[in-house]
Amino acid sequence: MGLLLCVFTGCGQNGSSSTQDTRPAEIKPVKATNSQIDLSKDKDASAEIPSVVSPRVATKPVSRLTTFPHFEDIAEKIGVSFTYLNGASGKSLMVESTGGGAGWFDFDGDGLLDLYLCQGGNPASENRPYEPLDQLFRQIEPDRFVAVTEFAAVFERSYGQGVAIADFDDDGFDDVYITNVGPNALFKNQGDGTFIDVSSEAGVANPLWSSSAAWGDLDGDGDLDLYVCNYVDYDPYHPIPCGNGGKPGTCHPETMDAVPDECYFNRGNGTFLPEAQSRGLFGPLNKALGVVIADMNNDGMPDVYVTNDTTPNFLFINQGSGQFVESGTQLGCSVSRDGLPQASMGVALGDFDQNGWLDLYCTHFTQESNTLYKNLGPTGFQDVTGIVGLHAPTLKYLGFGTIMADFNQDGHEDIFVSNGHIDDWRESGKLWQMEPQIFSYEGPRFVDCGPMAGDFFKKTVIGRGVARADFDNDGDWDLAVVHQNTPTAILRNDSSRGNWLKLRFVCTTNRRGWGTRVRLRQGDRNLVQEMAGGTSYASAHEAAIIFGLGENSAAVHLEIRWPDGELQSIDDVKTNQELVLRQPRKEDLRN
Amino acid sequence: MDASFARPDIEHPTPARPLTGTRRWWILPLAILIAAAVPIGYLFQTVMHNRAIAAYEQQCQDLKLKKNWTELAKVAESWSKIEPGTADPWLYRGEAAEELSDWKSMIQHLDRIPRTDSRAVPALLKKSIVEFEKLNRPFDGARTCDQVLELNPQVTAAHKQTVFFYMMTLQRKEALRRVRRAIRLSRESPETYVFLVSVSWLNPASLYHNNTIWLESDPESEIFEVARAMPVYTTLAKNDPKHAAVVEHIPTAEKLLEKYPHNPELLSFFISLSISNGELERVQELVQAFPRDIGETDPRYWRARAWCEEALGDVDQAEKSLRRGFALDPYWWVIHFQLHDLLRRQQRLDDAAYFFKVYKLSKDLSTEITSLNKSPESLDEQNFCRKLLVLAELIEDDEVVNTLKRRVVTQ
């Protein structure tokens, strides 16, 4: 019970309850607007804003922003010693190419983020019980992690691919869903530092080869549903031979049969029903690797975007009542600007052009370039990759995990991409291990700032999942980057950065506030972010939003749309602090 | 003296004595003989001639049976000298030359066959094949096919050969013209439809092989050199590292563009790259490098113009340009997609929906065509034609609809 209390009342950063609590006070509910059209009209809200808005961390001095984002890999220093093993034995089994992922969450409610990393091993092992375990690293004190996997009873030895994290039973403790080649696993957080596998009881043990997964309240009933990406029909125990001239190679997805994704709808009693088909969450040639759950058309309901490998991506538009219609091509985000389906892997989400509509950035195979779909609003999307200078820089790379965020908080989104080939074609002059990339939006074009972003961007690796979190609680996004067969990196964000505002949420429906959308106004600046499910690749992020505000430290106006559609405005919010916003209860609003 | 002035005696000629019956008897037979001699002589000559021809023919047949091609060539040559206006000796000479692998002679002989002879068409077809394959004179081969079609527009093989040649040399406008002609005459082979759908974008891997050979016949040919290089730039080296080494001798696309700065294939290739890269000025520069007459009739030119116009904010003009491209090649899926995309963003949803429907069909067909690169035998003709029929109906291409309906029904 103590841990439960810690989650929202704050237990201090060392995990113990303390009178010297440094956690932010929560903003009490202010007047919620009834208008779902224009939050900005609710001018009276500011009058009720409580003045108590404690910063979690002291504001860093803001220097003039002349530098790009900068990161340092401190995994070893902080005790995160983990290598995802893909079990490559020279046979080039297809499943070797896609794992693994990472997930940030505060599993013990001590106010410090912990890290879950899924593991591979031998994909065709006859002795699964002897395969390596996934690993759970607990941050026992700031910047110090310890593996607690067995203490936490997370005995997961399947051939892991990715992680999705959310509090599915709304008990205040985040639970972990693991995607595998073979049955997936749902580990329920018991609130005492241990987990229990409830996959079968919950009915979410998807037996196929899954890649990414995402949580979101898709039917608007207040609890979180689970979308699971399934890739192709491939059995590592009975693999079909692929390759060239007798040399084994990873099978091309075009030669493989698609398998449909699944979407598990939460019944609110700890069990789920697989209803993708009946809800309209299906499409042809579904070879999914990435997923986002977010409101793409600003109608207040979460939509689902799915990246498919070599086939058109899907955008399932929510029709209400948990019914969806696939509209990707009609809305211009399923194929490239040339009308070509691409080998899509991961997907990032953000409003790079600050027009109030969320844009999508998809990572792809070599020679395809990653694609930036600008969300134009009611008319759908436009592939602006070339126009913003993102075509050529990614052509020779094969991207997986990707995150759009304002890493250096200059007021513009940046894009991080983790790269690495699926096949070793070095004999043919192709890259195998690849440098990660980071692009900074310098309006109207992105600039490749990898060479200036730190030594990590000079190393070549086989990059896969990327998860973001402010694990050191300094108000900027840090990253966990999973590599195949070389150590996972924990990138501390050391950028010379601008002003910022970090928000976390306590929601009356799903507790962490997945699906909450925030519009921030600061003078002419108009930023939108959403607590989206999924994004990146096979990874889970901290349940928070961070706005970068550049050199402007002035107080901001927030317009919040909670997952259930309730609207709230908060005026005069000071910057350079972390806030936990609690959703007003309806009775509070009436009062 | 007087006597000297005396009139001389004038000797009056004796009047001709009329011929009596006994003196004229031979005239008639002579006349008859003379009259008869001409036809008899002619008859004789004809008989002798026919005997000679029959002898030649017999000899030729015998020699052919004996496969004595050298002798056959000689005999047929003699025959052709006495009878140059008939097909047979030239056919024998052609056949002998063919068997002796004397290709140059063979095509000369076949070319002598009178065009009025029913065997001229197959002979010319044969000639075109030799020109294409043995003599490596592809342009001559194409011209011969055209001659065949002048004699008989119903010869499917000639249509097929010319369409193939113009597609394989990326003379797209010419190819499309011939594709249309074949369809109009209902003399299209199944692959005609493949080329109809892909005429604006297809760079099959076989371009490299075919044009490598043809380039030997004319090493300075821009057409062959560019056509050989295009699949290297677009497909081969990109997708299969093994090919990268094989095609090392191909100049870079940049170098080739320097050499042929107005070549529509190279310009289109670079336009496509620059559009992907969002390079407005570069695309404008390349568009301007299109020779005006070529650009006007090239849908790729209009697509590029539309991209520039939209980038500069002139959406109306961009739509007009795309529609120009659509009119030039109503089967090019890229134009369909661009029109759909543009109209969707203009919220002209009905129009956008129409082009979306068209795009889905044309993209589906193009995907099928692309897969033929890997396994050409995999074309499911019936299925392809059925899908194409739906597309043709949608874009109201009656000519293609009518021909395809017959084909689909008869299948």
CSV table of C-alpha atoms in Angstrom, one decimal, chain B residues 192-398:
chain,number,residue,atom,x,y,z
B,192,THR,CA,1.0,-5.0,-75.4
B,193,TYR,CA,-1.2,-4.3,-72.4
B,194,VAL,CA,1.7,-4.6,-70.1
B,195,PHE,CA,3.4,-1.9,-72.1
B,196,LEU,CA,0.3,0.2,-72.3
B,197,VAL,CA,0.2,0.4,-68.5
B,198,SER,CA,3.9,0.8,-68.0
B,199,VAL,CA,5.0,2.9,-70.9
B,200,SER,CA,5.9,5.9,-68.8
B,201,TRP,CA,7.8,4.3,-66.1
B,202,LEU,CA,9.1,0.8,-66.9
B,203,ASN,CA,12.8,0.3,-67.0
B,204,PRO,CA,13.0,-3.5,-67.1
B,205,ALA,CA,16.2,-5.3,-66.2
B,206,SER,CA,16.4,-6.6,-69.8
B,207,LEU,CA,17.1,-3.1,-71.1
B,208,TYR,CA,20.7,-3.6,-70.0
B,209,HIS,CA,21.2,-6.8,-71.9
B,210,ASN,CA,19.4,-5.8,-75.1
B,211,ASN,CA,21.0,-2.4,-75.3
B,212,THR,CA,24.4,-3.7,-74.6
B,213,ILE,CA,24.1,-5.8,-77.7
B,214,TRP,CA,22.5,-3.1,-79.8
B,215,LEU,CA,25.1,-0.5,-78.7
B,216,GLU,CA,27.7,-2.6,-80.5
B,217,SER,CA,26.0,-1.9,-83.7
B,218,ASP,CA,26.2,1.8,-83.1
B,219,PRO,CA,28.6,2.7,-80.2
B,220,GLU,CA,27.7,6.4,-80.5
B,221,SER,CA,24.0,5.9,-80.1
B,222,GLU,CA,22.5,8.0,-77.4
B,223,ILE,CA,19.3,5.9,-77.4
B,224,PHE,CA,21.1,2.6,-76.8
B,225,GLU,CA,23.6,4.0,-74.3
B,226,VAL,CA,20.9,5.7,-72.2
B,227,ALA,CA,18.6,2.7,-72.4
B,228,ARG,CA,21.3,0.4,-71.3
B,229,ALA,CA,22.1,2.6,-68.3
B,230,MET,CA,18.7,3.3,-67.0
B,231,PRO,CA,17.9,0.0,-65.3
B,232,VAL,CA,21.4,0.2,-63.7
B,233,TYR,CA,20.5,3.5,-62.2
B,234,THR,CA,17.0,2.6,-61.2
B,235,THR,CA,17.0,-1.0,-60.3
B,236,LEU,CA,19.9,-3.3,-60.8
B,237,ALA,CA,22.7,-1.8,-58.8
B,238,LYS,CA,20.3,-0.6,-56.2
B,239,ASN,CA,18.7,-3.9,-55.4
B,240,ASP,CA,21.2,-6.5,-56.2
B,241,PRO,CA,24.7,-5.9,-55.1
B,242,LYS,CA,26.0,-8.6,-57.5
B,243,HIS,CA,25.0,-6.4,-60.4
B,244,ALA,CA,26.9,-3.4,-59.0
B,245,ALA,CA,30.2,-5.1,-60.0
B,246,VAL,CA,28.8,-6.2,-63.4
B,247,VAL,CA,27.8,-2.8,-64.4
B,248,GLU,CA,30.9,-0.9,-63.2
B,249,HIS,CA,31.6,0.2,-66.8
B,250,ILE,CA,28.4,2.2,-67.0
B,251,PRO,CA,29.1,5.8,-66.5
B,252,THR,CA,27.5,7.5,-63.6
B,253,ALA,CA,24.1,9.0,-64.2
B,254,GLU,CA,25.6,12.5,-63.7
B,255,LYS,CA,28.2,11.8,-66.3
B,256,LEU,CA,25.7,10.6,-68.8
B,257,LEU,CA,23.5,13.6,-68.2
B,258,GLU,CA,26.6,15.8,-68.9
B,259,LYS,CA,27.0,13.9,-72.2
B,260,TYR,CA,23.3,14.0,-73.1
B,261,PRO,CA,21.9,17.0,-71.2
B,262,HIS,CA,18.5,16.9,-73.0
B,263,ASN,CA,17.8,13.2,-72.9
B,264,PRO,CA,14.3,12.8,-71.5
B,265,GLU,CA,15.1,9.5,-69.7
B,266,LEU,CA,18.0,11.0,-67.8
B,267,LEU,CA,16.1,14.2,-67.1
B,268,SER,CA,13.2,12.2,-65.8
B,269,PHE,CA,15.5,10.1,-63.6
B,270,PHE,CA,17.1,13.2,-62.0
B,271,ILE,CA,13.8,14.9,-61.7
B,272,SER,CA,12.5,12.0,-59.8
B,273,LEU,CA,15.5,12.1,-57.4
B,274,SER,CA,15.2,15.8,-57.0
B,275,ILE,CA,11.5,15.7,-56.3
B,276,SER,CA,12.2,13.1,-53.6
B,277,ASN,CA,14.8,15.4,-52.2
B,278,GLY,CA,12.6,18.4,-52.3
B,279,GLU,CA,15.0,20.4,-54.5
B,280,LEU,CA,12.8,22.9,-56.3
B,281,GLU,CA,15.4,24.8,-58.1
B,282,ARG,CA,17.0,21.7,-59.4
B,283,VAL,CA,13.7,20.3,-60.6
B,284,GLN,CA,13.0,23.6,-62.4
B,285,GLU,CA,16.4,23.5,-64.1
B,286,LEU,CA,15.8,19.9,-65.3
B,287,VAL,CA,12.3,20.7,-66.5
B,288,GLN,CA,13.7,23.5,-68.6
B,289,ALA,CA,16.3,21.2,-70.1
B,290,PHE,CA,13.6,19.1,-71.7
B,291,PRO,CA,13.4,19.9,-75.4
B,292,ARG,CA,10.1,21.7,-75.8
B,293,ASP,CA,8.7,19.3,-78.4
B,294,ILE,CA,9.6,16.3,-76.4
B,295,GLY,CA,8.5,17.7,-73.1
B,296,GLU,CA,5.1,18.7,-74.4
B,297,THR,CA,4.3,15.1,-75.2
B,298,ASP,CA,6.0,13.5,-72.1
B,299,PRO,CA,3.8,12.9,-69.1
B,300,ARG,CA,6.8,12.9,-66.9
B,301,TYR,CA,7.6,16.4,-67.9
B,302,TRP,CA,4.1,17.5,-66.9
B,303,ARG,CA,4.3,15.7,-63.6
B,304,ALA,CA,7.5,17.5,-62.8
B,305,ARG,CA,6.1,20.9,-63.9
B,306,ALA,CA,3.1,20.2,-61.6
B,307,TRP,CA,5.4,19.5,-58.7
B,308,CYS,CA,7.2,22.8,-59.2
B,309,GLU,CA,4.0,24.7,-59.6
B,310,GLU,CA,2.6,23.3,-56.4
B,311,ALA,CA,5.8,24.0,-54.6
B,312,LEU,CA,5.4,27.6,-55.7
B,313,GLY,CA,1.9,27.7,-54.5
B,314,ASP,CA,0.1,27.6,-57.9
B,315,VAL,CA,-2.2,24.7,-57.2
B,316,ASP,CA,-4.5,25.4,-60.1
B,317,GLN,CA,-1.8,25.3,-62.6
B,318,ALA,CA,-0.3,22.2,-60.9
B,319,GLU,CA,-3.6,20.4,-61.4
B,320,LYS,CA,-3.8,21.5,-65.1
B,321,SER,CA,-0.3,20.1,-65.6
B,322,LEU,CA,-1.1,16.9,-64.0
B,323,ARG,CA,-4.2,16.6,-66.1
B,324,ARG,CA,-2.1,17.2,-69.2
B,325,GLY,CA,0.1,14.3,-68.1
B,326,PHE,CA,-3.0,12.2,-67.5
B,327,ALA,CA,-4.3,12.9,-71.0
B,328,LEU,CA,-0.9,11.8,-72.5
B,329,ASP,CA,-0.8,8.6,-70.4
B,330,PRO,CA,-4.0,7.8,-68.7
B,331,TYR,CA,-2.6,4.6,-67.3
B,332,TRP,CA,0.4,6.0,-65.3
B,333,TRP,CA,-0.3,5.4,-61.7
B,334,VAL,CA,2.0,8.1,-60.5
B,335,ILE,CA,-0.2,10.8,-62.1
B,336,HIS,CA,-3.2,9.1,-60.6
B,337,PHE,CA,-1.7,9.3,-57.2
B,338,GLN,CA,-0.5,12.8,-57.6
B,339,LEU,CA,-3.9,14.0,-58.8
B,340,HIS,CA,-5.6,12.2,-55.9
B,341,ASP,CA,-3.2,13.7,-53.4
B,342,LEU,CA,-3.5,17.2,-54.8
B,343,LEU,CA,-7.3,17.1,-55.0
B,344,ARG,CA,-7.6,15.6,-51.6
B,345,ARG,CA,-5.6,18.4,-50.1
B,346,GLN,CA,-7.9,20.8,-51.9
B,347,GLN,CA,-10.8,19.0,-50.3
B,348,ARG,CA,-12.3,18.2,-53.7
B,349,LEU,CA,-13.2,14.9,-52.3
B,350,ASP,CA,-15.3,13.5,-55.1
B,351,ASP,CA,-12.5,14.1,-57.7
B,352,ALA,CA,-10.0,12.9,-55.2
B,353,ALA,CA,-12.0,9.7,-54.7
B,354,TYR,CA,-12.2,9.1,-58.4
B,355,PHE,CA,-8.4,9.3,-58.8
B,356,PHE,CA,-7.9,7.3,-55.7
B,357,LYS,CA,-9.9,4.5,-57.3
B,358,VAL,CA,-8.0,4.8,-60.5
B,359,TYR,CA,-4.7,4.9,-58.6
B,360,LYS,CA,-5.5,1.7,-56.7
B,361,LEU,CA,-6.2,-0.2,-59.9
B,362,SER,CA,-3.2,1.2,-61.8
B,363,LYS,CA,-0.9,0.6,-58.9
B,364,ASP,CA,-2.1,-2.9,-58.6
B,365,LEU,CA,-1.4,-3.5,-62.2
B,366,SER,CA,2.0,-1.8,-62.0
B,367,THR,CA,2.9,-4.0,-59.0
B,368,GLU,CA,2.1,-7.0,-61.1
B,369,ILE,CA,4.2,-5.7,-63.9
B,370,THR,CA,7.1,-5.0,-61.6
B,371,SER,CA,7.0,-8.6,-60.4
B,372,LEU,CA,7.4,-9.7,-64.0
B,373,ASN,CA,11.0,-8.5,-63.8
B,374,LYS,CA,11.7,-11.4,-61.5
B,375,SER,CA,9.5,-14.0,-63.2
B,376,PRO,CA,8.2,-12.9,-66.6
B,377,GLU,CA,6.3,-16.1,-67.0
B,378,SER,CA,4.2,-15.4,-64.0
B,379,LEU,CA,1.8,-13.0,-65.9
B,380,ASP,CA,-1.7,-14.2,-65.4
B,381,GLU,CA,-3.0,-12.8,-68.6
B,382,GLN,CA,-6.7,-13.2,-68.0
B,383,ASN,CA,-6.5,-11.7,-64.6
B,384,PHE,CA,-4.4,-8.9,-65.8
B,385,CYS,CA,-6.7,-8.1,-68.6
B,386,ARG,CA,-9.8,-8.2,-66.4
B,387,LYS,CA,-8.2,-5.7,-64.0
B,388,LEU,CA,-7.1,-3.5,-66.9
B,389,LEU,CA,-10.6,-3.6,-68.3
B,390,VAL,CA,-12.0,-2.2,-65.1
B,391,LEU,CA,-9.4,0.5,-65.2
B,392,ALA,CA,-10.0,1.3,-68.9
B,393,GLU,CA,-13.7,1.6,-68.2
B,394,LEU,CA,-13.0,3.9,-65.3
B,395,ILE,CA,-10.9,6.2,-67.4
B,396,GLU,CA,-13.2,5.8,-70.4
B,397,ASP,CA,-10.7,4.6,-72.8
B,398,ASP,CA,-13.2,3.1,-75.2
